[in-house]
PDB file of C-alpha atoms in Angstrom:
ATOM      1  CA  GLN I  48      28.546   6.646  -8.341  1.00  0.00           C
ATOM      2  CA  VAL I  49      24.809   7.111  -8.013  1.00  0.00           C
ATOM      3  CA  PRO I  50      22.995   4.227  -9.697  1.00  0.00           C
ATOM      4  CA  LEU I  51      19.365   5.157 -10.243  1.00  0.00           C
ATOM      5  CA  VAL I  52      16.368   2.834 -10.410  1.00  0.00           C
ATOM      6  CA  GLU I  53      12.926   4.132 -11.376  1.00  0.00           C
ATOM      7  CA  SER I  54       9.624   2.511 -10.489  1.00  0.00           C
ATOM      8  CA  GLY I  55       5.944   3.339 -10.362  1.00  0.00           C
ATOM      9  CA  GLY I  56       5.076   3.477 -14.024  1.00  0.00           C
ATOM     10  CA  GLY I  57       2.160   1.615 -15.523  1.00  0.00           C
ATOM     11  CA  LEU I  58      -1.075   1.816 -17.467  1.00  0.00           C
ATOM     12  CA  VAL I  59      -3.586   4.358 -16.207  1.00  0.00           C
ATOM     13  CA  GLN I  60      -6.733   5.971 -17.549  1.00  0.00           C
ATOM     14  CA  ALA I  61      -6.802   9.620 -18.488  1.00  0.00           C
ATOM     15  CA  GLY I  62      -7.510  11.764 -15.440  1.00  0.00           C
ATOM     16  CA  GLY I  63      -5.752   9.375 -13.105  1.00  0.00           C
ATOM     17  CA  SER I  64      -2.563   9.806 -11.110  1.00  0.00           C
ATOM     18  CA  LEU I  65       0.774   8.102 -10.739  1.00  0.00           C
ATOM     19  CA  ARG I  66       3.688   8.525  -8.385  1.00  0.00           C
ATOM     20  CA  LEU I  67       7.039   7.676  -9.874  1.00  0.00           C
ATOM     21  CA  SER I  68       9.995   6.896  -7.652  1.00  0.00           C
ATOM     22  CA  CYS I  69      13.694   6.979  -8.345  1.00  0.00           C
ATOM     23  CA  ALA I  70      15.878   5.236  -5.807  1.00  0.00           C
ATOM     24  CA  ALA I  71      19.550   6.092  -5.680  1.00  0.00           C
ATOM     25  CA  SER I  72      22.292   4.105  -4.053  1.00  0.00           C
ATOM     26  CA  GLY I  73      25.413   5.552  -2.565  1.00  0.00           C
ATOM     27  CA  ARG I  74      26.012   7.983   0.267  1.00  0.00           C
ATOM     28  CA  THR I  75      26.333  11.107  -1.883  1.00  0.00           C
ATOM     29  CA  PHE I  76      22.735  11.361  -3.082  1.00  0.00           C
ATOM     30  CA  ILE I  77      22.124  14.419  -0.942  1.00  0.00           C
ATOM     31  CA  ARG I  78      24.727  16.369  -2.919  1.00  0.00           C
ATOM     32  CA  TYR I  79      23.066  15.792  -6.281  1.00  0.00           C
ATOM     33  CA  ASP I  80      20.532  17.846  -8.153  1.00  0.00           C
ATOM     34  CA  MET I  81      17.858  15.496  -9.495  1.00  0.00           C
ATOM     35  CA  GLY I  82      15.707  15.655 -12.575  1.00  0.00           C
ATOM     36  CA  TRP I  83      12.904  13.826 -14.338  1.00  0.00           C
ATOM     37  CA  PHE I  84      12.813  13.552 -18.116  1.00  0.00           C
ATOM     38  CA  ARG I  85      10.453  11.822 -20.471  1.00  0.00           C
ATOM     39  CA  GLN I  86      10.636  10.490 -24.014  1.00  0.00           C
ATOM     40  CA  ALA I  87       7.534   9.762 -26.027  1.00  0.00           C
ATOM     41  CA  PRO I  88       7.661   7.506 -29.095  1.00  0.00           C
ATOM     42  CA  GLN I  89       9.429   9.178 -32.013  1.00  0.00           C
ATOM     43  CA  LYS I  90      10.094  12.298 -29.969  1.00  0.00           C
ATOM     44  CA  GLN I  91      13.177  13.714 -28.310  1.00  0.00           C
ATOM     45  CA  ARG I  92      13.762  13.335 -24.613  1.00  0.00           C
ATOM     46  CA  GLU I  93      12.509  16.385 -22.724  1.00  0.00           C
ATOM     47  CA  LEU I  94      13.094  17.749 -19.259  1.00  0.00           C
ATOM     48  CA  VAL I  95      10.009  17.634 -17.046  1.00  0.00           C
ATOM     49  CA  ALA I  96      11.073  18.785 -13.589  1.00  0.00           C
ATOM     50  CA  THR I  97      14.141  19.301 -11.457  1.00  0.00           C
ATOM     51  CA  ILE I  98      14.935  19.626  -7.782  1.00  0.00           C
ATOM     52  CA  THR I  99      18.204  20.923  -6.405  1.00  0.00           C
ATOM     53  CA  SER I 100      20.164  19.399  -3.554  1.00  0.00           C
ATOM     54  CA  GLY I 101      18.641  22.168  -1.435  1.00  0.00           C
ATOM     55  CA  GLY I 102      15.077  21.361  -2.473  1.00  0.00           C
ATOM     56  CA  ARG I 103      14.377  24.139  -4.966  1.00  0.00           C
ATOM     57  CA  THR I 104      12.099  22.937  -7.754  1.00  0.00           C
ATOM     58  CA  ASN I 105      11.608  23.907 -11.368  1.00  0.00           C
ATOM     59  CA  TYR I 106       9.147  22.658 -13.981  1.00  0.00           C
ATOM     60  CA  ALA I 107       8.743  22.627 -17.727  1.00  0.00           C
ATOM     61  CA  ASN I 108       6.055  24.988 -18.963  1.00  0.00           C
ATOM     62  CA  PHE I 109       3.870  22.163 -20.236  1.00  0.00           C
ATOM     63  CA  VAL I 110       3.565  20.700 -16.713  1.00  0.00           C
ATOM     64  CA  LYS I 111       1.009  23.386 -15.793  1.00  0.00           C
ATOM     65  CA  GLY I 112       0.663  22.391 -12.158  1.00  0.00           C
ATOM     66  CA  ARG I 113      -0.005  18.709 -12.773  1.00  0.00           C
ATOM     67  CA  PHE I 114       3.453  17.439 -11.817  1.00  0.00           C
ATOM     68  CA  THR I 115       5.178  17.655  -8.435  1.00  0.00           C
ATOM     69  CA  ILE I 116       8.792  16.700  -7.867  1.00  0.00           C
ATOM     70  CA  SER I 117      10.064  15.992  -4.362  1.00  0.00           C
ATOM     71  CA  ARG I 118      12.900  14.212  -2.649  1.00  0.00           C
ATOM     72  CA  ASP I 119      13.450  12.276   0.546  1.00  0.00           C
ATOM     73  CA  ASN I 120      17.149  12.441   1.316  1.00  0.00           C
ATOM     74  CA  ALA I 121      16.815  10.007   4.211  1.00  0.00           C
ATOM     75  CA  LYS I 122      15.580   7.380   1.736  1.00  0.00           C
ATOM     76  CA  ASN I 123      17.803   8.431  -1.181  1.00  0.00           C
ATOM     77  CA  THR I 124      14.692   8.773  -3.311  1.00  0.00           C
ATOM     78  CA  VAL I 125      13.212  11.372  -5.622  1.00  0.00           C
ATOM     79  CA  PHE I 126       9.546  11.313  -6.590  1.00  0.00           C
ATOM     80  CA  LEU I 127       7.412  12.616  -9.417  1.00  0.00           C
ATOM     81  CA  GLN I 128       3.712  12.899  -8.679  1.00  0.00           C
ATOM     82  CA  ILE I 129       1.660  13.197 -11.863  1.00  0.00           C
ATOM     83  CA  ASP I 130      -1.993  14.155 -11.603  1.00  0.00           C
ATOM     84  CA  SER I 131      -4.741  14.610 -14.205  1.00  0.00           C
ATOM     85  CA  LEU I 132      -2.859  12.356 -16.597  1.00  0.00           C
ATOM     86  CA  LYS I 133      -3.427  12.864 -20.308  1.00  0.00           C
ATOM     87  CA  PRO I 134      -2.769  10.500 -23.217  1.00  0.00           C
ATOM     88  CA  GLU I 135       0.001  12.843 -24.359  1.00  0.00           C
ATOM     89  CA  ASP I 136       1.831  12.103 -21.086  1.00  0.00           C
ATOM     90  CA  THR I 137       2.505   8.603 -22.419  1.00  0.00           C
ATOM     91  CA  ALA I 138       6.286   8.189 -22.444  1.00  0.00           C
ATOM     92  CA  VAL I 139       9.218   6.512 -20.811  1.00  0.00           C
ATOM     93  CA  TYR I 140      10.113   8.569 -17.743  1.00  0.00           C
ATOM     94  CA  TYR I 141      13.743   8.764 -16.694  1.00  0.00           C
ATOM     95  CA  CYS I 142      15.370  10.217 -13.641  1.00  0.00           C
ATOM     96  CA  ALA I 143      18.803  11.770 -13.758  1.00  0.00           C
ATOM     97  CA  ALA I 144      21.350  13.066 -11.306  1.00  0.00           C
ATOM     98  CA  ASP I 145      23.980  15.737 -11.657  1.00  0.00           C
ATOM     99  CA  LEU I 146      26.163  17.589  -9.174  1.00  0.00           C
ATOM    100  CA  PHE I 147      25.731  20.916 -10.971  1.00  0.00           C
ATOM    101  CA  ALA I 148      22.325  20.724 -12.715  1.00  0.00           C
ATOM    102  CA  ARG I 149      23.906  20.159 -16.129  1.00  0.00           C
ATOM    103  CA  TRP I 150      20.733  18.779 -17.638  1.00  0.00           C
ATOM    104  CA  ASN I 151      22.028  18.694 -21.188  1.00  0.00           C
ATOM    105  CA  GLU I 152      24.365  15.901 -20.085  1.00  0.00           C
ATOM    106  CA  PRO I 153      23.714  14.703 -16.512  1.00  0.00           C
ATOM    107  CA  ASP I 154      26.163  12.483 -14.672  1.00  0.00           C
ATOM    108  CA  TYR I 155      23.769   9.540 -14.240  1.00  0.00           C
ATOM    109  CA  TRP I 156      20.601   8.173 -15.813  1.00  0.00           C
ATOM    110  CA  GLY I 157      18.140   5.609 -14.655  1.00  0.00           C
ATOM    111  CA  GLN I 158      16.843   2.890 -16.960  1.00  0.00           C
ATOM    112  CA  GLY I 159      13.385   4.450 -17.284  1.00  0.00           C
ATOM    113  CA  THR I 160       9.843   3.482 -16.376  1.00  0.00           C
ATOM    114  CA  GLN I 161       6.976   3.312 -18.873  1.00  0.00           C
ATOM    115  CA  VAL I 162       3.883   5.423 -18.330  1.00  0.00           C
ATOM    116  CA  THR I 163       0.933   4.705 -20.616  1.00  0.00           C
ATOM    117  CA  VAL I 164      -2.241   6.775 -20.406  1.00  0.00           C
ATOM    118  CA  SER I 165      -5.356   5.459 -22.108  1.00  0.00           C
ATOM    119  CA  SER I 166      -8.132   7.759 -23.297  1.00  0.00           C
TER     120      SER I 166
END
């Protein structure tokens, strides 16, 4: 199993930055593709960014260069750097893990971390 715990969310003013972390336990983290999702109030959960076990990254179109996903396999942690935050980025951010990048139904979810952006 790969239990996931997110951290780093909070309240920030528009234009600011946040770095979200997702810590995984277990010795198989390095084998997993990792993803960040978000869910805004009254909206469906959407995929934000992914990173493969080999480090290849992919981003949703709406990210537009403001988000950066990375991973530190030595620390079993995946990060999401969010710059130039906008009020519409307000959401609960979740990380997920899957062995085969099946992002419609990943193997594991974290509990989420709230990001609130004030205008």
